[in-house]
Amino acid sequence: MARKVGIYTRISRDDEGESLGVARQQQDCERLTDLRSWQAVKVYEDNDVSAFKRNVVREDFELMLKDLRAGLIDGIVAYDLDRLARQPRDLERLIEIFDERPRLEFATVTNDINLGTPDGRTMARIMVAFANKSSHDSSRRIRRKHFELAQQGKDSGGPAPYGWRKNDRTKVDPEAAAAIREAQREILAGVRIGTIRTRWQEQGLGNPRAGTKRMAHHHVEHILTNPRLVGYRTYHGEILYGEDGRPIPGNWEPINTVEEWEAVCAAVAERKQKQPGRSLARKYLLSGIARCGLCKSKIRGQTNPRWSPGSKAAKFTYRCSVVNGGCGKVGRVGEPIDRLIAQLVLEEQRERAAVTRVPMEQQWPGEAELADVEHDIAQLVEAERAKEISVATLLQLLPGKERARDELKLKRARFYKEQKQAEAKEDAADLSVEDFFSLPIERQQEIVLHSLSAVIIHPAGRGRRKFDPSLIEPVWH
Ligand SMILES: [Zn+2]
């Protein structure tokens, strides 16, 4: 049997080519995997982080080490050693695993190094040590130039980011901006970034460079949460603050208000906390929501192998599965159940919305308090500059104020996020069943879970062919 290997790709924040680069790396790694007659079973992709910065955790890199250790993969293919381990520390951790599991495979596209042999390890250590040093040197040089430009609020060069005009990075591209705003509303309504990525790829949105189909997950996330959207100048992904403690404004047209943008960022961050790693997309509406009427275990949708486009067979069924610990005795054609549940849920939400429309567009009540704190900070900084207080005094007073400011901002982000989420949810009340089914699946599920905690599917007697709604029992909150 072919050895199962993982492919590792990484792009650093300083690369402008972004998704292009990752696609290239992956292709080359796949080719190499084929050459060695291995089987690529998983792609690990770390993005917008530089392995050279000590404090960033590379999530997929960590996951890959875990998978290697657990024996889920039998080796690694990476584009080059730099991508994989720019820090000697990372390399040593890898070597440790190769020690524990001596038969592991290793290959990179650009160098011929085998971590399984003592010679290969020595070579790798030398290369990583050099890469580490040159990375220090070059990043220091480039950093200074970029920083100077950034401090003046000047835009960096290069191709226009998605959302702005190709020939003029300072002007908004209305069509792209509309697509961004729509996707942001979806994020607030619970849609996953992966779903938006798929849709954008189909519609040719999101990537201003022609000819590339694939877009990385992080690329889409970046487009939707980029501080540039509110006109904030960033430097290496961090918002730049001026001497007055305020973000340095860039010289381009913004797409979002600060409230909108903060709400989206908070929603994305929250999701990440809740679902570390990649969750598989649920394909069927009631997967994990439906339960078996006999054994009460969770039921998932299953594609019917006899179905083909144009055939009369059911497309999928909800089936109690022995593999997942169920009794295996209940199964039912899926589509009529989905339709029934959608009707019931939408009806219930329409009724509820008629009674309890929440007044929206409320302003966050802490705005004045935040303005005060920001004013205090500005005054302190000003006082130090005018030599009314010493730097030591300033630094004594500043951290407390800054903490207060950051906490307030976090509260504001949460406030608008919740408001916008509530708005997005309310929209469901006006949906027709057709509208409902045209939404992304996780949005549909979100709407269902808003009303129901489960759907119990009771067994139908033998030979009964017709769909009987009374055997489908929704469990309301
Ligand atoms: Zn069962």
GROMACS .gro file of C-alpha atoms and ligand atoms in nm:
model
  478
    1MET     CA    1   0.000   0.000   0.000
    2ALA     CA    2   0.120   0.349  -0.080
    3ARG     CA    3   0.263   0.549   0.208
    4LYS     CA    4   0.028   0.823   0.327
    5VAL     CA    5   0.193   1.161   0.344
    6GLY     CA    6   0.085   1.512   0.435
    7ILE     CA    7   0.167   1.811   0.218
    8TYR     CA    8   0.278   2.123   0.399
    9THR     CA    9   0.251   2.468   0.245
   10ARG     CA   10   0.305   2.807   0.396
   11ILE     CA   11   0.296   3.164   0.284
   12SER     CA   12   0.432   3.445   0.493
   13ARG     CA   13   0.279   3.782   0.548
   14ASP     CA   14   0.549   3.953   0.345
   15ASP     CA   15   0.466   3.759   0.029
   16GLU     CA   16   0.237   3.962  -0.192
   17GLY     CA   17   0.153   3.673  -0.422
   18GLU     CA   18  -0.049   3.503  -0.149
   19SER     CA   19  -0.292   3.241  -0.279
   20LEU     CA   20  -0.101   3.200  -0.601
   21GLY     CA   21   0.201   3.098  -0.403
   22VAL     CA   22   0.019   2.837  -0.201
   23ALA     CA   23  -0.140   2.682  -0.509
   24ARG     CA   24   0.200   2.657  -0.674
   25GLN     CA   25   0.360   2.502  -0.367
   26GLN     CA   26   0.083   2.247  -0.341
   27GLN     CA   27   0.099   2.150  -0.708
   28ASP     CA   28   0.472   2.096  -0.694
   29CYS     CA   29   0.441   1.894  -0.375
   30GLU     CA   30   0.170   1.677  -0.530
   31ARG     CA   31   0.390   1.610  -0.830
   32LEU     CA   32   0.674   1.505  -0.604
   33THR     CA   33   0.438   1.283  -0.404
   34ASP     CA   34   0.335   1.107  -0.725
   35LEU     CA   35   0.697   1.062  -0.828
   36ARG     CA   36   0.772   0.882  -0.504
   37SER     CA   37   0.453   0.674  -0.539
   38TRP     CA   38   0.318   0.804  -0.213
   39GLN     CA   39  -0.036   0.907  -0.148
   40ALA     CA   40  -0.113   1.261  -0.034
   41VAL     CA   41  -0.390   1.232   0.222
   42LYS     CA   42  -0.392   1.575   0.377
   43VAL     CA   43  -0.281   1.927   0.300
   44TYR     CA   44  -0.159   2.146   0.583
   45GLU     CA   45  -0.167   2.511   0.501
   46ASP     CA   46  -0.034   2.786   0.725
   47ASN     CA   47  -0.085   3.136   0.617
   48ASP     CA   48  -0.024   3.502   0.674
   49VAL     CA   49   0.219   3.422   0.949
   50SER     CA   50   0.591   3.433   0.928
   51ALA     CA   51   0.761   3.129   1.074
   52PHE     CA   52   1.045   3.362   1.152
   53LYS     CA   53   0.849   3.547   1.416
   54ARG     CA   54   0.894   3.347   1.728
   55ASN     CA   55   0.564   3.406   1.896
   56VAL     CA   56   0.321   3.305   1.622
   57VAL     CA   57   0.172   2.962   1.645
   58ARG     CA   58   0.140   2.787   1.315
   59GLU     CA   59  -0.179   2.594   1.362
   60ASP     CA   60  -0.148   2.351   1.075
   61PHE     CA   61   0.217   2.290   1.147
   62GLU     CA   62   0.123   2.191   1.501
   63LEU     CA   63  -0.160   1.975   1.371
   64MET     CA   64   0.080   1.806   1.131
   65LEU     CA   65   0.324   1.722   1.411
   66LYS     CA   66   0.036   1.571   1.603
   67ASP     CA   67  -0.081   1.366   1.304
   68LEU     CA   68   0.273   1.244   1.242
   69ARG     CA   69   0.310   1.137   1.600
   70ALA     CA   70  -0.028   0.967   1.601
   71GLY     CA   71   0.056   0.777   1.284
   72LEU     CA   72  -0.221   0.934   1.078
   73ILE     CA   73   0.039   1.023   0.818
   74ASP     CA   74   0.366   0.847   0.741
   75GLY     CA   75   0.564   1.148   0.627
   76ILE     CA   76   0.580   1.502   0.498
   77VAL     CA   77   0.626   1.666   0.163
   78ALA     CA   78   0.702   2.038   0.171
   79TYR     CA   79   0.807   2.291  -0.089
   80ASP     CA   80   1.132   2.371   0.082
   81LEU     CA   81   1.292   2.354   0.421
   82ASP     CA   82   1.233   2.727   0.476
   83ARG     CA   83   0.860   2.688   0.449
   84LEU     CA   84   0.860   2.399   0.688
   85ALA     CA   85   1.094   2.519   0.958
   86ARG     CA   86   1.263   2.853   0.959
   87GLN     CA   87   1.329   2.827   1.330
   88PRO     CA   88   1.585   2.574   1.452
   89ARG     CA   89   1.341   2.493   1.730
   90ASP     CA   90   1.075   2.375   1.482
   91LEU     CA   91   1.329   2.160   1.302
   92GLU     CA   92   1.437   1.994   1.627
   93ARG     CA   93   1.078   1.909   1.710
   94LEU     CA   94   1.039   1.747   1.370
   95ILE     CA   95   1.361   1.551   1.407
   96GLU     CA   96   1.242   1.427   1.742
   97ILE     CA   97   0.939   1.271   1.580
   98PHE     CA   98   1.152   1.116   1.307
   99ASP     CA   99   1.351   0.959   1.589
  100GLU     CA  100   1.041   0.816   1.749
  101ARG     CA  101   0.906   0.680   1.423
  102PRO     CA  102   1.212   0.576   1.220
  103ARG     CA  103   1.031   0.477   0.901
  104LEU     CA  104   0.884   0.819   0.827
  105GLU     CA  105   0.915   0.967   0.478
  106PHE     CA  106   1.044   1.315   0.404
  107ALA     CA  107   1.089   1.516   0.087
  108THR     CA  108   1.105   1.876  -0.024
  109VAL     CA  109   1.069   2.005  -0.377
  110THR     CA  110   1.374   2.231  -0.379
  111ASN     CA  111   1.634   2.039  -0.180
  112ASP     CA  112   1.726   1.676  -0.151
  113ILE     CA  113   1.726   1.626   0.221
  114ASN     CA  114   1.627   1.325   0.422
  115LEU     CA  115   1.552   1.385   0.787
  116GLY     CA  116   1.567   1.011   0.840
  117THR     CA  117   1.947   1.003   0.808
  118PRO     CA  118   2.215   1.165   1.031
  119ASP     CA  119   2.372   1.340   0.728
  120GLY     CA  120   2.038   1.477   0.620
  121ARG     CA  121   1.975   1.615   0.966
  122THR     CA  122   2.311   1.791   0.983
  123MET     CA  123   2.245   1.946   0.642
  124ALA     CA  124   1.897   2.055   0.748
  125ARG     CA  125   2.027   2.213   1.067
  126ILE     CA  126   2.284   2.416   0.878
  127MET     CA  127   2.031   2.534   0.621
  128VAL     CA  128   1.778   2.637   0.880
  129ALA     CA  129   2.042   2.823   1.080
  130PHE     CA  130   2.141   3.023   0.770
  131ALA     CA  131   1.784   3.093   0.666
  132ASN     CA  132   1.715   3.219   1.015
  133LYS     CA  133   1.998   3.469   0.994
  134SER     CA  134   1.927   3.604   0.645
  135SER     CA  135   1.564   3.641   0.738
  136HIS     CA  136   1.669   3.866   1.022
  137ASP     CA  137   1.885   4.082   0.797
  138SER     CA  138   1.650   4.127   0.505
  139SER     CA  139   1.342   4.179   0.714
  140ARG     CA  140   1.512   4.457   0.909
  141ARG     CA  141   1.596   4.644   0.589
  142ILE     CA  142   1.256   4.609   0.426
  143ARG     CA  143   1.081   4.678   0.750
  144ARG     CA  144   1.231   5.024   0.786
  145LYS     CA  145   1.123   5.135   0.440
  146HIS     CA  146   0.769   5.003   0.475
  147PHE     CA  147   0.735   5.150   0.816
  148GLU     CA  148   0.829   5.497   0.696
  149LEU     CA  149   0.568   5.484   0.423
  150ALA     CA  150   0.307   5.341   0.655
  151GLN     CA  151   0.355   5.608   0.917
  152GLN     CA  152   0.267   5.867   0.659
  153GLY     CA  153  -0.057   5.681   0.590
  154LYS     CA  154   0.071   5.602   0.244
  155ASP     CA  155  -0.057   5.300   0.067
  156SER     CA  156   0.193   5.030  -0.013
  157GLY     CA  157   0.244   4.951  -0.377
  158GLY     CA  158   0.150   4.637  -0.564
  159PRO     CA  159  -0.178   4.517  -0.709
  160ALA     CA  160  -0.496   4.664  -0.566
  161PRO     CA  161  -0.655   4.457  -0.289
  162TYR     CA  162  -0.998   4.316  -0.368
  163GLY     CA  163  -1.254   4.587  -0.306
  164TRP     CA  164  -1.063   4.867  -0.471
  165ARG     CA  165  -1.015   4.961  -0.834
  166LYS     CA  166  -0.742   4.786  -1.023
  167ASN     CA  167  -0.608   5.103  -1.176
  168ASP     CA  168  -0.645   5.313  -0.862
  169ARG     CA  169  -0.605   5.152  -0.520
  170THR     CA  170  -0.750   5.455  -0.345
  171LYS     CA  171  -1.095   5.431  -0.509
  172VAL     CA  172  -1.358   5.175  -0.414
  173ASP     CA  173  -1.469   4.927  -0.678
  174PRO     CA  174  -1.847   4.934  -0.616
  175GLU     CA  175  -1.916   4.581  -0.736
  176ALA     CA  176  -1.641   4.424  -0.529
  177ALA     CA  177  -1.736   4.632  -0.227
  178ALA     CA  178  -2.094   4.508  -0.254
  179ALA     CA  179  -1.971   4.147  -0.269
  180ILE     CA  180  -1.760   4.204   0.041
  181ARG     CA  181  -2.049   4.355   0.235
  182GLU     CA  182  -2.280   4.073   0.138
  183ALA     CA  183  -2.026   3.813   0.249
  184GLN     CA  184  -1.981   3.999   0.579
  185ARG     CA  185  -2.354   3.986   0.643
  186GLU     CA  186  -2.340   3.613   0.579
  187ILE     CA  187  -2.053   3.571   0.826
  188LEU     CA  188  -2.261   3.747   1.090
  189ALA     CA  189  -2.550   3.517   1.009
  190GLY     CA  190  -2.333   3.213   1.078
  191VAL     CA  191  -2.209   3.119   0.730
  192ARG     CA  192  -1.860   2.972   0.724
  193ILE     CA  193  -1.575   3.135   0.536
  194GLY     CA  194  -1.526   2.813   0.342
  195THR     CA  195  -1.876   2.843   0.200
  196ILE     CA  196  -1.813   3.198   0.088
  197ARG     CA  197  -1.485   3.092  -0.064
  198THR     CA  198  -1.659   2.824  -0.268
  199ARG     CA  199  -1.927   3.063  -0.389
  200TRP     CA  200  -1.676   3.334  -0.473
  201GLN     CA  201  -1.468   3.090  -0.669
  202GLU     CA  202  -1.771   2.988  -0.869
  203GLN     CA  203  -1.866   3.349  -0.936
  204GLY     CA  204  -1.511   3.461  -1.000
  205LEU     CA  205  -1.520   3.704  -0.709
  206GLY     CA  206  -1.261   3.788  -0.452
  207ASN     CA  207  -0.948   3.741  -0.653
  208PRO     CA  208  -0.841   4.034  -0.864
  209ARG     CA  209  -0.573   3.834  -1.040
  210ALA     CA  210  -0.715   3.672  -1.348
  211GLY     CA  211  -0.645   3.313  -1.430
  212THR     CA  212  -0.624   3.172  -1.080
  213LYS     CA  213  -0.922   2.974  -0.967
  214ARG     CA  214  -0.816   2.861  -0.627
  215MET     CA  215  -0.837   3.096  -0.332
  216ALA     CA  216  -0.698   3.016   0.007
  217HIS     CA  217  -0.922   3.019   0.311
  218HIS     CA  218  -0.707   3.280   0.481
  219HIS     CA  219  -0.722   3.495   0.170
  220VAL     CA  220  -1.101   3.522   0.191
  221GLU     CA  221  -1.084   3.576   0.566
  222HIS     CA  222  -0.834   3.853   0.511
  223ILE     CA  223  -1.050   4.026   0.250
  224LEU     CA  224  -1.344   4.032   0.492
  225THR     CA  225  -1.154   4.146   0.801
  226ASN     CA  226  -0.878   4.362   0.655
  227PRO     CA  227  -0.835   4.683   0.860
  228ARG     CA  228  -0.801   4.855   0.524
  229LEU     CA  229  -1.179   4.822   0.492
  230VAL     CA  230  -1.220   5.101   0.748
  231GLY     CA  231  -0.927   5.299   0.615
  232TYR     CA  232  -0.678   5.190   0.880
  233ARG     CA  233  -0.320   5.171   0.772
  234THR     CA  234  -0.155   4.848   0.873
  235TYR     CA  235   0.198   4.742   0.899
  236HIS     CA  236   0.271   4.370   0.892
  237GLY     CA  237  -0.091   4.302   0.965
  238GLU     CA  238  -0.099   4.523   1.273
  239ILE     CA  239  -0.296   4.846   1.282
  240LEU     CA  240  -0.064   5.142   1.309
  241TYR     CA  241  -0.139   5.400   1.574
  242GLY     CA  242  -0.025   5.758   1.550
  243GLU     CA  243   0.116   5.966   1.831
  244ASP     CA  244  -0.234   6.070   1.932
  245GLY     CA  245  -0.323   5.707   2.002
  246ARG     CA  246  -0.557   5.687   1.704
  247PRO     CA  247  -0.517   5.457   1.408
  248ILE     CA  248  -0.332   5.624   1.124
  249PRO     CA  249  -0.582   5.685   0.847
  250GLY     CA  250  -0.488   5.571   0.499
  251ASN     CA  251  -0.532   5.779   0.189
  252TRP     CA  252  -0.801   5.559   0.032
  253GLU     CA  253  -1.180   5.528   0.045
  254PRO     CA  254  -1.311   5.295   0.316
  255ILE     CA  255  -1.570   5.022   0.252
  256ASN     CA  256  -1.694   4.959   0.608
  257THR     CA  257  -1.785   5.168   0.907
  258VAL     CA  258  -1.581   5.087   1.216
  259GLU     CA  259  -1.887   4.923   1.376
  260GLU     CA  260  -1.950   4.694   1.081
  261TRP     CA  261  -1.589   4.592   1.056
  262GLU     CA  262  -1.544   4.528   1.428
  263ALA     CA  263  -1.858   4.316   1.434
  264VAL     CA  264  -1.729   4.096   1.152
  265CYS     CA  265  -1.386   4.060   1.312
  266ALA     CA  266  -1.543   3.962   1.643
  267ALA     CA  267  -1.766   3.703   1.472
  268VAL     CA  268  -1.469   3.549   1.289
  269ALA     CA  269  -1.255   3.542   1.603
  270GLU     CA  270  -1.532   3.385   1.806
  271ARG     CA  271  -1.587   3.113   1.550
  272LYS     CA  272  -1.217   3.031   1.552
  273GLN     CA  273  -1.223   2.989   1.926
  274LYS     CA  274  -1.523   2.764   1.912
  275GLN     CA  275  -1.403   2.545   1.629
  276PRO     CA  276  -1.031   2.499   1.631
  277GLY     CA  277  -0.917   2.305   1.328
  278ARG     CA  278  -1.132   2.240   1.031
  279SER     CA  279  -1.486   2.124   1.070
  280LEU     CA  280  -1.630   1.927   0.788
  281ALA     CA  281  -1.914   2.094   0.609
  282ARG     CA  282  -2.245   1.930   0.686
  283LYS     CA  283  -2.402   1.832   0.364
  284TYR     CA  284  -2.757   1.766   0.474
  285LEU     CA  285  -2.990   1.996   0.660
  286LEU     CA  286  -3.077   1.769   0.950
  287SER     CA  287  -2.745   1.587   0.991
  288GLY     CA  288  -2.675   1.593   1.362
  289ILE     CA  289  -3.015   1.751   1.431
  290ALA     CA  290  -3.229   1.449   1.344
  291ARG     CA  291  -3.253   1.165   1.595
  292CYS     CA  292  -3.369   0.808   1.565
  293GLY     CA  293  -3.717   0.745   1.708
  294LEU     CA  294  -3.612   0.407   1.845
  295CYS     CA  295  -3.265   0.451   1.994
  296LYS     CA  296  -3.257   0.835   2.002
  297SER     CA  297  -2.905   0.854   1.862
  298LYS     CA  298  -2.811   1.124   1.615
  299ILE     CA  299  -2.884   1.056   1.252
  300ARG     CA  300  -2.690   1.187   0.956
  301GLY     CA  301  -2.788   1.223   0.596
  302GLN     CA  302  -2.643   0.969   0.354
  303THR     CA  303  -2.620   0.996  -0.020
  304ASN     CA  304  -2.820   0.725  -0.190
  305PRO     CA  305  -2.575   0.530  -0.407
  306ARG     CA  306  -2.854   0.442  -0.650
  307TRP     CA  307  -2.932   0.803  -0.721
  308SER     CA  308  -2.819   0.969  -1.042
  309PRO     CA  309  -2.932   1.293  -1.206
  310GLY     CA  310  -3.267   1.233  -1.370
  311SER     CA  311  -3.343   0.910  -1.184
  312LYS     CA  312  -3.646   0.866  -0.966
  313ALA     CA  313  -3.452   0.731  -0.672
  314ALA     CA  314  -3.425   0.943  -0.357
  315LYS     CA  315  -3.119   1.162  -0.353
  316PHE     CA  316  -3.041   1.098   0.010
  317THR     CA  317  -3.181   0.939   0.323
  318TYR     CA  318  -3.162   1.000   0.694
  319ARG     CA  319  -3.052   0.671   0.837
  320CYS     CA  320  -2.976   0.554   1.189
  321SER     CA  321  -2.628   0.411   1.158
  322VAL     CA  322  -2.482   0.118   1.351
  323VAL     CA  323  -2.136   0.253   1.278
  324ASN     CA  324  -2.220   0.565   1.476
  325GLY     CA  325  -2.357   0.366   1.766
  326GLY     CA  326  -2.722   0.359   1.662
  327CYS     CA  327  -2.968   0.073   1.619
  328GLY     CA  328  -2.965   0.094   1.241
  329LYS     CA  329  -3.338   0.028   1.221
  330VAL     CA  330  -3.474   0.363   1.111
  331GLY     CA  331  -3.422   0.519   0.770
  332ARG     CA  332  -3.625   0.761   0.569
  333VAL     CA  333  -3.607   0.947   0.239
  334GLY     CA  334  -3.454   1.286   0.315
  335GLU     CA  335  -3.605   1.554   0.090
  336PRO     CA  336  -3.967   1.551   0.214
  337ILE     CA  337  -3.842   1.570   0.574
  338ASP     CA  338  -3.624   1.873   0.498
  339ARG     CA  339  -3.916   2.043   0.327
  340LEU     CA  340  -4.156   1.974   0.609
  341ILE     CA  341  -3.915   2.100   0.873
  342ALA     CA  342  -3.834   2.414   0.672
  343GLN     CA  343  -4.205   2.495   0.643
  344LEU     CA  344  -4.271   2.441   1.012
  345VAL     CA  345  -3.970   2.641   1.125
  346LEU     CA  346  -4.030   2.936   0.895
  347GLU     CA  347  -4.392   2.950   0.999
  348GLU     CA  348  -4.300   2.949   1.365
  349GLN     CA  349  -4.041   3.222   1.316
  350ARG     CA  350  -4.285   3.438   1.121
  351GLU     CA  351  -4.530   3.418   1.407
  352ARG     CA  352  -4.266   3.493   1.664
  353ALA     CA  353  -4.125   3.787   1.469
  354ALA     CA  354  -4.470   3.943   1.445
  355VAL     CA  355  -4.481   3.957   1.825
  356THR     CA  356  -4.125   4.053   1.912
  357ARG     CA  357  -3.958   4.285   1.667
  358VAL     CA  358  -3.658   4.422   1.850
  359PRO     CA  359  -3.579   4.786   1.784
  360MET     CA  360  -3.254   4.787   1.588
  361GLU     CA  361  -2.992   5.044   1.501
  362GLN     CA  362  -2.933   5.121   1.864
  363GLN     CA  363  -2.611   5.297   1.940
  364TRP     CA  364  -2.365   5.140   2.176
  365PRO     CA  365  -2.413   5.319   2.509
  366GLY     CA  366  -2.042   5.333   2.595
  367GLU     CA  367  -1.943   5.567   2.313
  368ALA     CA  368  -1.900   5.872   2.539
  369GLU     CA  369  -1.696   5.677   2.791
  370LEU     CA  370  -1.465   5.552   2.518
  371ALA     CA  371  -1.425   5.904   2.382
  372ASP     CA  372  -1.326   6.020   2.732
  373VAL     CA  373  -1.061   5.754   2.769
  374GLU     CA  374  -0.922   5.830   2.425
  375HIS     CA  375  -0.919   6.197   2.511
  376ASP     CA  376  -0.729   6.123   2.834
  377ILE     CA  377  -0.470   5.924   2.643
  378ALA     CA  378  -0.424   6.199   2.389
  379GLN     CA  379  -0.386   6.456   2.666
  380LEU     CA  380  -0.130   6.251   2.852
  381VAL     CA  381   0.074   6.206   2.539
  382GLU     CA  382   0.045   6.575   2.464
  383ALA     CA  383   0.147   6.667   2.818
  384GLU     CA  384   0.461   6.461   2.789
  385ARG     CA  385   0.546   6.617   2.456
  386ALA     CA  386   0.503   6.965   2.607
  387LYS     CA  387   0.730   6.849   2.890
  388GLU     CA  388   0.457   6.901   3.150
  389ILE     CA  389   0.504   6.547   3.271
  390SER     CA  390   0.799   6.311   3.246
  391VAL     CA  391   0.813   6.003   3.026
  392ALA     CA  392   0.821   5.794   3.343
  393THR     CA  393   0.496   5.945   3.461
  394LEU     CA  394   0.342   5.899   3.119
  395LEU     CA  395   0.437   5.534   3.112
  396GLN     CA  396   0.296   5.488   3.458
  397LEU     CA  397  -0.042   5.631   3.364
  398LEU     CA  398  -0.073   5.509   3.008
  399PRO     CA  399  -0.109   5.129   3.041
  400GLY     CA  400  -0.417   5.153   3.261
  401LYS     CA  401  -0.584   5.392   3.019
  402GLU     CA  402  -0.492   5.177   2.724
  403ARG     CA  403  -0.635   4.871   2.891
  404ALA     CA  404  -0.958   5.058   2.958
  405ARG     CA  405  -0.971   5.169   2.596
  406ASP     CA  406  -0.915   4.818   2.461
  407GLU     CA  407  -1.176   4.670   2.689
  408LEU     CA  408  -1.431   4.928   2.582
  409LYS     CA  409  -1.354   4.863   2.218
  410LEU     CA  410  -1.402   4.494   2.271
  411LYS     CA  411  -1.736   4.562   2.434
  412ARG     CA  412  -1.838   4.781   2.142
  413ALA     CA  413  -1.741   4.510   1.894
  414ARG     CA  414  -1.947   4.254   2.085
  415PHE     CA  415  -2.242   4.490   2.109
  416TYR     CA  416  -2.257   4.553   1.735
  417LYS     CA  417  -2.183   4.194   1.657
  418GLU     CA  418  -2.479   4.079   1.861
  419GLN     CA  419  -2.701   4.347   1.714
  420LYS     CA  420  -2.602   4.259   1.361
  421GLN     CA  421  -2.640   3.888   1.431
  422ALA     CA  422  -2.989   3.949   1.566
  423GLU     CA  423  -3.073   4.146   1.254
  424ALA     CA  424  -2.943   3.874   1.029
  425LYS     CA  425  -3.149   3.617   1.216
  426GLU     CA  426  -3.464   3.822   1.201
  427ASP     CA  427  -3.442   3.816   0.825
  428ALA     CA  428  -3.536   3.450   0.834
  429ALA     CA  429  -3.891   3.547   0.922
  430ASP     CA  430  -3.946   3.685   0.573
  431LEU     CA  431  -3.805   3.387   0.386
  432SER     CA  432  -4.007   3.164   0.156
  433VAL     CA  433  -3.927   2.793   0.157
  434GLU     CA  434  -3.751   2.837  -0.179
  435ASP     CA  435  -3.541   3.123  -0.041
  436PHE     CA  436  -3.458   2.909   0.256
  437PHE     CA  437  -3.321   2.626   0.046
  438SER     CA  438  -3.111   2.860  -0.162
  439LEU     CA  439  -2.918   2.967   0.150
  440PRO     CA  440  -2.587   2.802   0.240
  441ILE     CA  441  -2.646   2.485   0.438
  442GLU     CA  442  -2.503   2.608   0.768
  443ARG     CA  443  -2.725   2.913   0.751
  444GLN     CA  444  -3.026   2.684   0.700
  445GLN     CA  445  -2.918   2.480   0.998
  446GLU     CA  446  -2.874   2.789   1.207
  447ILE     CA  447  -3.232   2.891   1.129
  448VAL     CA  448  -3.364   2.545   1.214
  449LEU     CA  449  -3.171   2.536   1.541
  450HIS     CA  450  -3.316   2.874   1.626
  451SER     CA  451  -3.653   2.704   1.668
  452LEU     CA  452  -3.581   2.336   1.720
  453SER     CA  453  -3.346   2.142   1.940
  454ALA     CA  454  -3.398   1.818   1.746
  455VAL     CA  455  -3.614   1.636   1.495
  456ILE     CA  456  -3.715   1.284   1.590
  457ILE     CA  457  -3.771   1.045   1.305
  458HIS     CA  458  -4.004   0.762   1.407
  459PRO     CA  459  -3.995   0.427   1.233
  460ALA     CA  460  -4.252   0.366   0.959
  461GLY     CA  461  -4.412   0.026   0.945
  462ARG     CA  462  -4.305  -0.220   0.685
  463GLY     CA  463  -4.410  -0.160   0.329
  464ARG     CA  464  -4.543   0.190   0.390
  465ARG     CA  465  -4.430   0.394   0.095
  466LYS     CA  466  -4.603   0.726   0.132
  467PHE     CA  467  -4.442   1.004   0.331
  468ASP     CA  468  -4.622   1.043   0.663
  469PRO     CA  469  -4.551   1.379   0.831
  470SER     CA  470  -4.692   1.258   1.161
  471LEU     CA  471  -4.390   1.032   1.201
  472ILE     CA  472  -4.158   1.331   1.194
  473GLU     CA  473  -4.157   1.496   1.535
  474PRO     CA  474  -4.001   1.839   1.572
  475VAL     CA  475  -3.878   1.918   1.924
  476TRP     CA  476  -3.932   2.288   1.982
  477HIS     CA  477  -3.725   2.496   2.220
  478ZN      ZN  478  -3.179   0.400   1.596
   0.00000   0.00000   0.00000
